[in-house]
Amino acid sequence: MIGTVLKIENSLLAAVPRKAYRSLLAGLEPVTLTFGDVLYEPGQTIRHIYFPGDSLVSLLTLADGHLALEVGLIGREGMVGIPLVLGHRESSVRALVQGTGTALRMVSARFRDEFRSCLPLQRELYRYVHALMAQISQTAACNRFHVVETRLARWLLMTHDRVKSDQFRMTHEFLGHMLGVRRVGVTRAAQALNKRGLIRYSRGDITVLDRAGLEAAACECYEVVKDMHDGKRARQGTP
Ligand SMILES: [Zn+2]
């Protein structure tokens, strides 16, 4: 039942004033997103938007119809379904659940109405779109210029920030998609971080052992993107 969802896990929703949030809540449905679920495919009409709680959704762009590369990661700081904010009804990317967890979803037609009438929501979403664009463009540069080990460290930190747990599950195959490399490249990079005592990686289970060390091992892209989202958070207390 919607009324039982008292804790606002998603920081975009948490930043909307309480009165506006109550109005939004009537159209929000709690769902569990499961690892491997595809929420949108490129060219598909978006039927629902999602505000993740402790779930994680990866945006993947496809090349040659089958090669997938992660270009964005969305968790509790954001919303899945941004094309609707910009007036488009179709997704240009695949949205794939990479971390099982909670989310609130809303039917697209209702979201468009709420978005038009709720100025605080508009303000938060425009800030978020700006941060997401920065994340996507930084990721493009990162994929081109930075080595796999530093990119893996960055990706683990981004995941760690969103799931708020030291342990999460991720297969080699999935990490390969995230990083755009073959399994052997993932294995080498994970072993290197493992050997330095920063993580423990065993059969798809990742444990972050040394957060500060992982930050030192990541490329600067992590800080650049985090600053964008932190800027948004820092302003949440302002009217
Ligand atoms: Zn980078």
Tab-separated table of N, CA and C in Angstrom, residues 6 8 13-25 120:
chain	number	residue	atom	x	y	z
A	6	LEU	N	6.838	5.480	3.935
A	6	LEU	CA	7.032	6.712	4.691
A	6	LEU	C	8.419	7.292	4.468
A	8	ILE	N	11.489	8.398	2.471
A	8	ILE	CA	11.716	8.762	1.071
A	8	ILE	C	13.165	8.422	0.725
A	13	LEU	N	12.960	12.959	-4.919
A	13	LEU	CA	11.644	13.061	-4.279
A	13	LEU	C	11.768	13.690	-2.896
A	14	ALA	N	12.857	13.362	-2.192
A	14	ALA	CA	13.052	13.903	-0.847
A	14	ALA	C	13.228	15.421	-0.886
A	15	ALA	N	13.703	15.945	-2.022
A	15	ALA	CA	13.957	17.381	-2.139
A	15	ALA	C	12.697	18.175	-2.504
A	16	VAL	N	11.653	17.462	-2.927
A	16	VAL	CA	10.394	18.140	-3.276
A	16	VAL	C	9.654	18.474	-1.975
A	17	PRO	N	9.117	19.708	-1.853
A	17	PRO	CA	8.380	20.057	-0.617
A	17	PRO	C	7.267	19.044	-0.308
A	18	ARG	N	7.007	18.892	0.979
A	18	ARG	CA	6.119	17.825	1.442
A	18	ARG	C	4.738	17.830	0.769
A	19	LYS	N	4.175	19.016	0.593
A	19	LYS	CA	2.826	19.103	0.007
A	19	LYS	C	2.842	18.567	-1.434
A	20	ALA	N	3.846	18.999	-2.167
A	20	ALA	CA	3.963	18.544	-3.563
A	20	ALA	C	4.246	17.047	-3.595
A	21	TYR	N	5.038	16.579	-2.644
A	21	TYR	CA	5.359	15.154	-2.593
A	21	TYR	C	4.109	14.318	-2.341
A	22	ARG	N	3.250	14.816	-1.443
A	22	ARG	CA	2.013	14.071	-1.147
A	22	ARG	C	1.161	13.919	-2.401
A	23	SER	N	1.117	14.959	-3.215
A	23	SER	CA	0.350	14.894	-4.462
A	23	SER	C	0.981	13.870	-5.414
A	24	LEU	N	2.308	13.863	-5.490
A	24	LEU	CA	3.007	12.906	-6.366
A	24	LEU	C	2.781	11.468	-5.897
A	25	LEU	N	2.761	11.298	-4.579
A	25	LEU	CA	2.707	9.962	-3.995
A	25	LEU	C	1.480	9.177	-4.449
A	120	PRO	N	8.363	22.581	-8.174
A	120	PRO	CA	9.524	22.049	-7.440
A	120	PRO	C	10.092	20.786	-8.076
